[in-house]
């Protein structure tokens, strides 16, 4: 398997770190340099990767945790609760449900969420920017699917409003500590002995056009794309979403079948093949990362692929992964 995966990455001018899951057993296989200039290899113990939009299911899961905790109290809420409860100043909030926020069917269509604004935002300031930016544009009718980071930045703010603690504190207590993750951080908490990777493109040769995620860009995207981890830790997160550590199977089903979904996306991930396959893709504007996972929903087979050198677009990157998936378990996975 190791030789096969490395050969597929090499043949497609791709570099990164992967976890292969076959019959319930995860294996890390990495290839190339995470930081070419310093000769730090992908898969090195010091490297933690951006998850981009693969963080969204984590944020959504924390909302469901809080929902369960508040269910028998006066603060009870559900997927149908209007977000005007938390954001009375937000345009159209009386018509937007929490579930629509989670599923990108809120009608919010703010722009430039990933363009680095050069400001190191606090959580509160990032949420305020999201509100102001959403209010600057007339929203679409709720119910229309429009993928936008603003939805999840607002969810990070709701987590703070409900719990009385920061998104950071909730993330560390509810995810990192619960799962015992040793390599998972929000950007601002990456320790000095760890490093995030540089992203590259293949352009005639390897390691061209280096770009990395700045602390200012990460600070803009609280709850949406400011989590850094390893593919092995992310595997543990995926398992934890249905084994009772983060959520149980019933909670996971609730999260991934919200009434507000307009397609096969719900709660931060896509479900396919009669709910037997789960996946999500992420990258960040101005960088060349290709972050993708596709697993069976029983977590027994699949691929978590964190690419820091990419060649081609999102579909090309998924085809690289699909080739590996077919080697893990043929006739099981989907190409996109």
mmCIF file of C-alpha atoms in Angstrom:
data_model
loop_
_atom_site.group_PDB
_atom_site.id
_atom_site.type_symbol
_atom_site.label_atom_id
_atom_site.label_comp_id
_atom_site.label_asym_id
_atom_site.label_seq_id
_atom_site.Cartn_x
_atom_site.Cartn_y
_atom_site.Cartn_z
ATOM 1 C CA UNK A 1 0.000 0.000 0.000
ATOM 2 C CA UNK A 2 2.795 2.423 0.917
ATOM 3 C CA UNK A 3 4.534 2.077 -2.455
ATOM 4 C CA UNK A 4 1.239 2.303 -4.322
ATOM 5 C CA UNK A 5 0.096 5.520 -2.628
ATOM 6 C CA UNK A 6 3.467 7.223 -3.021
ATOM 7 C CA UNK A 7 3.604 6.231 -6.689
ATOM 8 C CA UNK A 8 0.112 7.639 -7.340
ATOM 9 C CA UNK A 9 1.074 10.939 -5.707
ATOM 10 C CA UNK A 10 4.333 11.061 -7.682
ATOM 11 C CA UNK A 11 2.640 10.282 -10.992
ATOM 12 C CA UNK A 12 0.170 13.122 -10.388
ATOM 13 C CA UNK A 13 2.810 15.668 -9.296
ATOM 14 C CA UNK A 14 1.201 15.818 -5.872
ATOM 15 C CA UNK A 15 2.760 15.920 -2.413
ATOM 16 C CA UNK A 16 1.214 15.548 1.017
ATOM 17 C CA UNK A 17 0.266 13.305 3.896
ATOM 18 C CA UNK A 18 -2.507 10.725 3.862
ATOM 19 C CA UNK A 19 -4.188 8.221 6.127
ATOM 20 C CA UNK A 20 -5.399 5.059 4.437
ATOM 21 C CA UNK A 21 -8.164 3.198 6.279
ATOM 22 C CA UNK A 22 -8.616 -0.418 5.248
ATOM 23 C CA UNK A 23 -10.822 -2.843 7.169
ATOM 24 C CA UNK A 24 -10.837 -0.557 10.187
ATOM 25 C CA UNK A 25 -7.060 -0.084 10.364
ATOM 26 C CA UNK A 26 -5.592 3.373 9.687
ATOM 27 C CA UNK A 27 -2.107 3.799 8.213
ATOM 28 C CA UNK A 28 -0.266 7.068 7.589
ATOM 29 C CA UNK A 29 1.538 7.346 4.258
ATOM 30 C CA UNK A 30 3.261 10.599 3.286
ATOM 31 C CA UNK A 31 5.281 11.833 0.341
ATOM 32 C CA UNK A 32 7.432 14.865 -0.414
ATOM 33 C CA UNK A 33 8.319 17.976 1.541
ATOM 34 C CA UNK A 34 5.951 19.887 3.792
ATOM 35 C CA UNK A 35 8.425 22.770 3.764
ATOM 36 C CA UNK A 36 10.807 22.403 0.862
ATOM 37 C CA UNK A 37 13.163 25.215 1.907
ATOM 38 C CA UNK A 38 13.801 23.686 5.326
ATOM 39 C CA UNK A 39 13.587 20.067 4.092
ATOM 40 C CA UNK A 40 10.820 19.219 6.552
ATOM 41 C CA UNK A 41 9.043 16.149 5.220
ATOM 42 C CA UNK A 42 5.325 15.562 4.951
ATOM 43 C CA UNK A 43 4.258 13.335 7.826
ATOM 44 C CA UNK A 44 6.986 14.728 10.081
ATOM 45 C CA UNK A 45 5.887 14.839 13.731
ATOM 46 C CA UNK A 46 6.286 18.616 13.768
ATOM 47 C CA UNK A 47 3.847 19.313 10.907
ATOM 48 C CA UNK A 48 0.162 20.126 11.389
ATOM 49 C CA UNK A 49 -1.960 20.744 8.295
ATOM 50 C CA UNK A 50 -4.780 23.193 7.631
ATOM 51 C CA UNK A 51 -8.129 21.451 7.385
ATOM 52 C CA UNK A 52 -9.907 24.331 5.643
ATOM 53 C CA UNK A 53 -13.583 23.397 5.280
ATOM 54 C CA UNK A 54 -13.083 19.952 6.811
ATOM 55 C CA UNK A 55 -13.375 21.857 10.105
ATOM 56 C CA UNK A 56 -17.019 22.666 9.479
ATOM 57 C CA UNK A 57 -18.359 19.289 10.619
ATOM 58 C CA UNK A 58 -16.507 19.819 13.918
ATOM 59 C CA UNK A 59 -18.191 23.192 14.472
ATOM 60 C CA UNK A 60 -21.593 21.768 13.547
ATOM 61 C CA UNK A 61 -21.064 18.825 15.911
ATOM 62 C CA UNK A 62 -20.373 21.208 18.800
ATOM 63 C CA UNK A 63 -23.695 22.929 18.088
ATOM 64 C CA UNK A 64 -25.458 19.555 18.381
ATOM 65 C CA UNK A 65 -23.626 18.869 21.657
ATOM 66 C CA UNK A 66 -24.934 22.156 23.050
ATOM 67 C CA UNK A 67 -28.395 21.374 21.712
ATOM 68 C CA UNK A 68 -28.399 18.141 23.703
ATOM 69 C CA UNK A 69 -27.107 19.856 26.848
ATOM 70 C CA UNK A 70 -29.760 22.576 26.751
ATOM 71 C CA UNK A 71 -32.663 20.315 25.710
ATOM 72 C CA UNK A 72 -34.267 20.093 29.153
ATOM 73 C CA UNK A 73 -33.619 23.699 30.130
ATOM 74 C CA UNK A 74 -35.216 27.069 29.445
ATOM 75 C CA UNK A 75 -32.451 27.648 26.852
ATOM 76 C CA UNK A 76 -33.644 24.782 24.668
ATOM 77 C CA UNK A 77 -33.118 25.200 20.927
ATOM 78 C CA UNK A 78 -33.217 23.067 17.789
ATOM 79 C CA UNK A 79 -32.412 23.127 14.088
ATOM 80 C CA UNK A 80 -35.641 25.121 13.614
ATOM 81 C CA UNK A 81 -34.728 27.947 16.012
ATOM 82 C CA UNK A 82 -34.485 31.310 14.259
ATOM 83 C CA UNK A 83 -31.026 32.849 14.503
ATOM 84 C CA UNK A 84 -32.546 36.217 15.438
ATOM 85 C CA UNK A 85 -32.393 34.740 18.951
ATOM 86 C CA UNK A 86 -28.636 35.262 18.853
ATOM 87 C CA UNK A 87 -28.242 37.852 16.081
ATOM 88 C CA UNK A 88 -31.183 40.290 16.184
ATOM 89 C CA UNK A 89 -29.093 42.802 14.238
ATOM 90 C CA UNK A 90 -28.479 40.442 11.304
ATOM 91 C CA UNK A 91 -30.470 41.123 8.162
ATOM 92 C CA UNK A 92 -33.239 38.543 7.591
ATOM 93 C CA UNK A 93 -32.363 36.702 10.834
ATOM 94 C CA UNK A 94 -36.083 36.293 11.650
ATOM 95 C CA UNK A 95 -36.390 34.112 8.538
ATOM 96 C CA UNK A 96 -33.204 32.037 8.927
ATOM 97 C CA UNK A 97 -33.091 28.876 11.040
ATOM 98 C CA UNK A 98 -30.055 27.431 12.778
ATOM 99 C CA UNK A 99 -30.253 24.429 10.464
ATOM 100 C CA UNK A 100 -30.111 26.689 7.417
ATOM 101 C CA UNK A 101 -26.965 28.296 8.790
ATOM 102 C CA UNK A 102 -25.385 24.854 9.250
ATOM 103 C CA UNK A 103 -26.366 23.760 5.729
ATOM 104 C CA UNK A 104 -25.477 26.942 3.813
ATOM 105 C CA UNK A 105 -29.141 27.423 2.945
ATOM 106 C CA UNK A 106 -29.477 30.650 4.935
ATOM 107 C CA UNK A 107 -29.413 32.899 1.885
ATOM 108 C CA UNK A 108 -26.321 34.677 3.236
ATOM 109 C CA UNK A 109 -24.013 35.453 0.345
ATOM 110 C CA UNK A 110 -21.249 37.609 1.822
ATOM 111 C CA UNK A 111 -18.075 37.997 -0.232
ATOM 112 C CA UNK A 112 -14.299 37.900 0.295
ATOM 113 C CA UNK A 113 -14.341 35.773 3.435
ATOM 114 C CA UNK A 114 -10.975 34.211 2.526
ATOM 115 C CA UNK A 115 -9.157 37.271 1.141
ATOM 116 C CA UNK A 116 -6.442 38.076 3.676
ATOM 117 C CA UNK A 117 -7.387 41.441 5.171
ATOM 118 C CA UNK A 118 -4.141 41.772 7.116
ATOM 119 C CA UNK A 119 -5.870 42.131 10.494
ATOM 120 C CA UNK A 120 -5.381 39.717 13.383
ATOM 121 C CA UNK A 121 -9.006 39.326 14.475
ATOM 122 C CA UNK A 122 -10.273 38.252 17.862
ATOM 123 C CA UNK A 123 -13.177 35.786 17.743
ATOM 124 C CA UNK A 124 -15.647 38.563 18.509
ATOM 125 C CA UNK A 125 -14.209 40.845 15.833
ATOM 126 C CA UNK A 126 -14.291 38.055 13.235
ATOM 127 C CA UNK A 127 -17.970 37.460 14.010
ATOM 128 C CA UNK A 128 -18.709 41.202 13.886
ATOM 129 C CA UNK A 129 -17.066 41.427 10.467
ATOM 130 C CA UNK A 130 -19.212 38.505 9.285
ATOM 131 C CA UNK A 131 -22.385 40.244 10.474
ATOM 132 C CA UNK A 132 -21.413 43.561 8.920
ATOM 133 C CA UNK A 133 -20.402 41.924 5.654
ATOM 134 C CA UNK A 134 -23.601 39.860 5.500
ATOM 135 C CA UNK A 135 -25.665 42.977 6.166
ATOM 136 C CA UNK A 136 -23.910 44.806 3.330
ATOM 137 C CA UNK A 137 -25.453 42.509 0.701
ATOM 138 C CA UNK A 138 -29.113 41.656 0.223
ATOM 139 C CA UNK A 139 -29.488 37.962 1.095
ATOM 140 C CA UNK A 140 -31.061 35.366 -1.138
ATOM 141 C CA UNK A 141 -34.277 33.687 -0.078
ATOM 142 C CA UNK A 142 -33.578 31.205 2.738
ATOM 143 C CA UNK A 143 -33.672 27.660 1.442
ATOM 144 C CA UNK A 144 -31.314 28.273 -1.461
ATOM 145 C CA UNK A 145 -27.963 26.466 -1.195
ATOM 146 C CA UNK A 146 -25.071 28.931 -1.328
ATOM 147 C CA UNK A 147 -21.803 27.771 0.223
ATOM 148 C CA UNK A 148 -20.369 30.600 2.297
ATOM 149 C CA UNK A 149 -17.897 30.674 5.214
ATOM 150 C CA UNK A 150 -19.954 33.389 6.904
ATOM 151 C CA UNK A 151 -22.479 30.755 7.997
ATOM 152 C CA UNK A 152 -19.869 28.965 10.071
ATOM 153 C CA UNK A 153 -18.242 32.090 11.459
ATOM 154 C CA UNK A 154 -21.711 32.983 12.755
ATOM 155 C CA UNK A 155 -22.041 29.459 14.193
ATOM 156 C CA UNK A 156 -18.781 29.997 16.103
ATOM 157 C CA UNK A 157 -20.366 33.110 17.600
ATOM 158 C CA UNK A 158 -23.524 31.176 18.509
ATOM 159 C CA UNK A 159 -21.419 28.541 20.285
ATOM 160 C CA UNK A 160 -19.948 31.324 22.419
ATOM 161 C CA UNK A 161 -23.331 32.940 23.070
ATOM 162 C CA UNK A 162 -24.912 29.652 24.189
ATOM 163 C CA UNK A 163 -22.013 28.334 26.262
ATOM 164 C CA UNK A 164 -20.638 31.578 27.661
ATOM 165 C CA UNK A 165 -17.168 30.445 26.618
ATOM 166 C CA UNK A 166 -15.074 31.152 23.541
ATOM 167 C CA UNK A 167 -15.095 28.929 20.482
ATOM 168 C CA UNK A 168 -11.466 28.155 21.336
ATOM 169 C CA UNK A 169 -12.356 26.896 24.823
ATOM 170 C CA UNK A 170 -15.259 24.828 23.492
ATOM 171 C CA UNK A 171 -13.061 23.371 20.750
ATOM 172 C CA UNK A 172 -10.319 22.365 23.175
ATOM 173 C CA UNK A 173 -12.694 20.910 25.775
ATOM 174 C CA UNK A 174 -15.224 19.267 23.466
ATOM 175 C CA UNK A 175 -12.951 17.956 20.718
ATOM 176 C CA UNK A 176 -9.225 17.975 21.531
ATOM 177 C CA UNK A 177 -9.411 16.904 25.182
ATOM 178 C CA UNK A 178 -12.324 14.497 24.686
ATOM 179 C CA UNK A 179 -10.432 12.602 21.976
ATOM 180 C CA UNK A 180 -6.968 13.035 23.489
ATOM 181 C CA UNK A 181 -5.662 14.642 20.304
ATOM 182 C CA UNK A 182 -1.961 15.532 20.473
ATOM 183 C CA UNK A 183 -1.677 17.271 17.094
ATOM 184 C CA UNK A 184 -4.849 19.345 16.710
ATOM 185 C CA UNK A 185 -4.949 23.105 17.274
ATOM 186 C CA UNK A 186 -6.635 26.294 16.276
ATOM 187 C CA UNK A 187 -4.070 28.369 14.391
ATOM 188 C CA UNK A 188 -3.286 30.730 17.261
ATOM 189 C CA UNK A 189 -2.470 27.793 19.537
ATOM 190 C CA UNK A 190 0.029 25.958 17.321
ATOM 191 C CA UNK A 191 3.058 25.559 19.626
ATOM 192 C CA UNK A 192 6.543 26.734 18.712
ATOM 193 C CA UNK A 193 7.790 23.170 18.191
ATOM 194 C CA UNK A 194 5.154 22.569 15.517
ATOM 195 C CA UNK A 195 4.840 24.140 12.080
ATOM 196 C CA UNK A 196 2.166 24.391 9.447
ATOM 197 C CA UNK A 197 3.283 23.462 5.915
ATOM 198 C CA UNK A 198 3.940 25.575 2.858
ATOM 199 C CA UNK A 199 1.694 24.933 -0.141
ATOM 200 C CA UNK A 200 3.073 24.610 -3.663
ATOM 201 C CA UNK A 201 1.970 24.015 -7.207
ATOM 202 C CA UNK A 202 3.554 21.796 -9.804
ATOM 203 C CA UNK A 203 4.591 23.943 -12.760
ATOM 204 C CA UNK A 204 7.067 22.052 -14.956
ATOM 205 C CA UNK A 205 8.820 21.076 -11.734
ATOM 206 C CA UNK A 206 7.959 20.513 -8.090
ATOM 207 C CA UNK A 207 7.619 23.043 -5.250
ATOM 208 C CA UNK A 208 6.727 26.159 -7.220
ATOM 209 C CA UNK A 209 4.791 29.280 -6.117
ATOM 210 C CA UNK A 210 5.074 28.797 -2.341
ATOM 211 C CA UNK A 211 2.132 30.119 -0.293
ATOM 212 C CA UNK A 212 1.152 29.610 3.323
ATOM 213 C CA UNK A 213 -1.762 30.531 5.563
ATOM 214 C CA UNK A 214 -1.102 33.685 7.552
ATOM 215 C CA UNK A 215 -2.284 34.203 11.107
ATOM 216 C CA UNK A 216 -4.444 37.075 9.887
ATOM 217 C CA UNK A 217 -6.203 34.947 7.265
ATOM 218 C CA UNK A 218 -6.773 32.148 9.783
ATOM 219 C CA UNK A 219 -8.145 34.583 12.374
ATOM 220 C CA UNK A 220 -10.861 35.697 9.938
ATOM 221 C CA UNK A 221 -12.247 32.178 9.627
ATOM 222 C CA UNK A 222 -13.023 31.115 13.197
ATOM 223 C CA UNK A 223 -15.212 28.019 13.139
ATOM 224 C CA UNK A 224 -14.928 27.752 9.365
ATOM 225 C CA UNK A 225 -11.260 27.134 8.540
ATOM 226 C CA UNK A 226 -8.844 27.870 11.400
ATOM 227 C CA UNK A 227 -8.227 24.284 12.578
ATOM 228 C CA UNK A 228 -4.890 22.559 11.983
ATOM 229 C CA UNK A 229 -4.290 18.855 12.502
ATOM 230 C CA UNK A 230 -2.776 15.696 11.030
ATOM 231 C CA UNK A 231 -4.625 13.168 8.888
ATOM 232 C CA UNK A 232 -4.380 10.631 11.734
ATOM 233 C CA UNK A 233 -5.945 13.027 14.255
ATOM 234 C CA UNK A 234 -8.630 13.864 11.699
ATOM 235 C CA UNK A 235 -9.379 10.149 11.361
ATOM 236 C CA UNK A 236 -9.909 10.045 15.139
ATOM 237 C CA UNK A 237 -12.294 13.008 14.836
ATOM 238 C CA UNK A 238 -14.317 11.227 12.165
ATOM 239 C CA UNK A 239 -14.588 8.123 14.332
ATOM 240 C CA UNK A 240 -15.531 10.282 17.326
ATOM 241 C CA UNK A 241 -18.447 11.814 15.441
ATOM 242 C CA UNK A 242 -20.477 8.620 15.785
ATOM 243 C CA UNK A 243 -18.954 6.453 18.526
ATOM 244 C CA UNK A 244 -20.263 8.483 21.458
ATOM 245 C CA UNK A 245 -17.149 10.511 22.257
ATOM 246 C CA UNK A 246 -18.196 13.643 20.325
ATOM 247 C CA UNK A 247 -21.592 12.467 19.055
ATOM 248 C CA UNK A 248 -23.397 9.156 19.054
ATOM 249 C CA UNK A 249 -24.885 7.518 15.957
ATOM 250 C CA UNK A 250 -28.277 9.132 16.524
ATOM 251 C CA UNK A 251 -26.708 12.601 16.851
ATOM 252 C CA UNK A 252 -24.629 12.026 13.729
ATOM 253 C CA UNK A 253 -27.742 11.027 11.793
ATOM 254 C CA UNK A 254 -29.536 14.148 13.032
ATOM 255 C CA UNK A 255 -26.612 16.365 11.999
ATOM 256 C CA UNK A 256 -26.337 14.875 8.527
ATOM 257 C CA UNK A 257 -30.086 14.858 7.808
ATOM 258 C CA UNK A 258 -31.157 18.352 8.843
ATOM 259 C CA UNK A 259 -34.487 19.375 7.325
ATOM 260 C CA UNK A 260 -32.911 22.452 5.787
ATOM 261 C CA UNK A 261 -30.567 20.578 3.478
ATOM 262 C CA UNK A 262 -31.026 21.300 -0.210
ATOM 263 C CA UNK A 263 -28.742 18.550 -1.549
ATOM 264 C CA UNK A 264 -26.586 15.799 -0.057
ATOM 265 C CA UNK A 265 -24.704 18.296 2.164
ATOM 266 C CA UNK A 266 -25.659 18.530 5.823
ATOM 267 C CA UNK A 267 -23.697 19.440 8.926
ATOM 268 C CA UNK A 268 -20.392 20.029 7.172
ATOM 269 C CA UNK A 269 -20.141 16.884 5.057
ATOM 270 C CA UNK A 270 -21.646 15.248 1.994
ATOM 271 C CA UNK A 271 -23.374 11.859 2.147
ATOM 272 C CA UNK A 272 -23.645 9.643 -0.939
ATOM 273 C CA UNK A 273 -24.563 6.113 -2.007
ATOM 274 C CA UNK A 274 -27.545 5.790 0.321
ATOM 275 C CA UNK A 275 -25.632 7.386 3.188
ATOM 276 C CA UNK A 276 -22.824 4.811 3.045
ATOM 277 C CA UNK A 277 -20.147 7.318 1.955
ATOM 278 C CA UNK A 278 -19.156 10.602 3.622
ATOM 279 C CA UNK A 279 -16.797 13.239 2.261
ATOM 280 C CA UNK A 280 -15.708 16.862 2.297
ATOM 281 C CA UNK A 281 -13.206 18.990 0.383
ATOM 282 C CA UNK A 282 -11.412 22.142 1.430
ATOM 283 C CA UNK A 283 -8.823 24.669 0.362
ATOM 284 C CA UNK A 284 -8.107 28.311 1.147
ATOM 285 C CA UNK A 285 -8.042 31.263 -1.214
ATOM 286 C CA UNK A 286 -4.537 32.323 -2.195
ATOM 287 C CA UNK A 287 -2.999 28.940 -1.315
ATOM 288 C CA UNK A 288 -2.529 25.623 -3.107
ATOM 289 C CA UNK A 289 -3.704 23.126 -0.488
ATOM 290 C CA UNK A 290 -6.061 20.312 -1.460
ATOM 291 C CA UNK A 291 -7.706 18.837 1.634
ATOM 292 C CA UNK A 292 -10.115 15.950 1.044
ATOM 293 C CA UNK A 293 -11.528 12.937 2.776
ATOM 294 C CA UNK A 294 -13.848 10.202 1.659
ATOM 295 C CA UNK A 295 -14.739 7.348 4.005
ATOM 296 C CA UNK A 296 -17.430 4.785 4.502
ATOM 297 C CA UNK A 297 -19.798 6.043 7.190
ATOM 298 C CA UNK A 298 -18.899 3.044 9.366
ATOM 299 C CA UNK A 299 -15.302 4.428 9.337
ATOM 300 C CA UNK A 300 -13.872 1.084 8.207
ATOM 301 C CA UNK A 301 -12.485 2.091 4.824
ATOM 302 C CA UNK A 302 -11.426 5.331 3.196
ATOM 303 C CA UNK A 303 -8.854 8.028 2.628
ATOM 304 C CA UNK A 304 -7.910 11.274 4.347
ATOM 305 C CA UNK A 305 -5.677 13.242 1.973
ATOM 306 C CA UNK A 306 -3.916 16.462 2.961
ATOM 307 C CA UNK A 307 -2.076 17.723 -0.120
ATOM 308 C CA UNK A 308 0.342 20.647 0.160
ATOM 309 C CA UNK A 309 1.405 20.434 -3.479
ATOM 310 C CA UNK A 310 -1.344 20.220 -6.040
ATOM 311 C CA UNK A 311 -1.512 19.968 -9.805
ATOM 312 C CA UNK A 312 -4.834 20.871 -11.351
ATOM 313 C CA UNK A 313 -8.167 21.839 -9.851
ATOM 314 C CA UNK A 314 -10.355 20.299 -7.154
ATOM 315 C CA UNK A 315 -11.655 17.609 -9.504
ATOM 316 C CA UNK A 316 -8.110 16.627 -10.498
ATOM 317 C CA UNK A 317 -7.149 16.293 -6.836
ATOM 318 C CA UNK A 318 -10.184 14.145 -6.105
ATOM 319 C CA UNK A 319 -9.288 11.885 -9.029
ATOM 320 C CA UNK A 320 -5.904 11.289 -7.394
ATOM 321 C CA UNK A 321 -7.704 10.273 -4.211
ATOM 322 C CA UNK A 322 -10.236 8.171 -6.087
ATOM 323 C CA UNK A 323 -7.445 6.150 -7.665
ATOM 324 C CA UNK A 324 -6.166 5.348 -4.163
ATOM 325 C CA UNK A 325 -9.673 4.610 -2.868
ATOM 326 C CA UNK A 326 -10.255 2.079 -5.617
ATOM 327 C CA UNK A 327 -7.085 0.320 -4.516
ATOM 328 C CA UNK A 328 -8.293 0.237 -0.895
ATOM 329 C CA UNK A 329 -11.717 -1.205 -1.673
ATOM 330 C CA UNK A 330 -12.905 -1.404 -5.301
ATOM 331 C CA UNK A 331 -16.491 -0.570 -6.310
ATOM 332 C CA UNK A 332 -17.174 1.244 -3.046
ATOM 333 C CA UNK A 333 -16.331 4.926 -3.455
ATOM 334 C CA UNK A 334 -17.362 7.764 -5.764
ATOM 335 C CA UNK A 335 -15.208 9.885 -8.038
ATOM 336 C CA UNK A 336 -16.204 13.299 -6.676
#
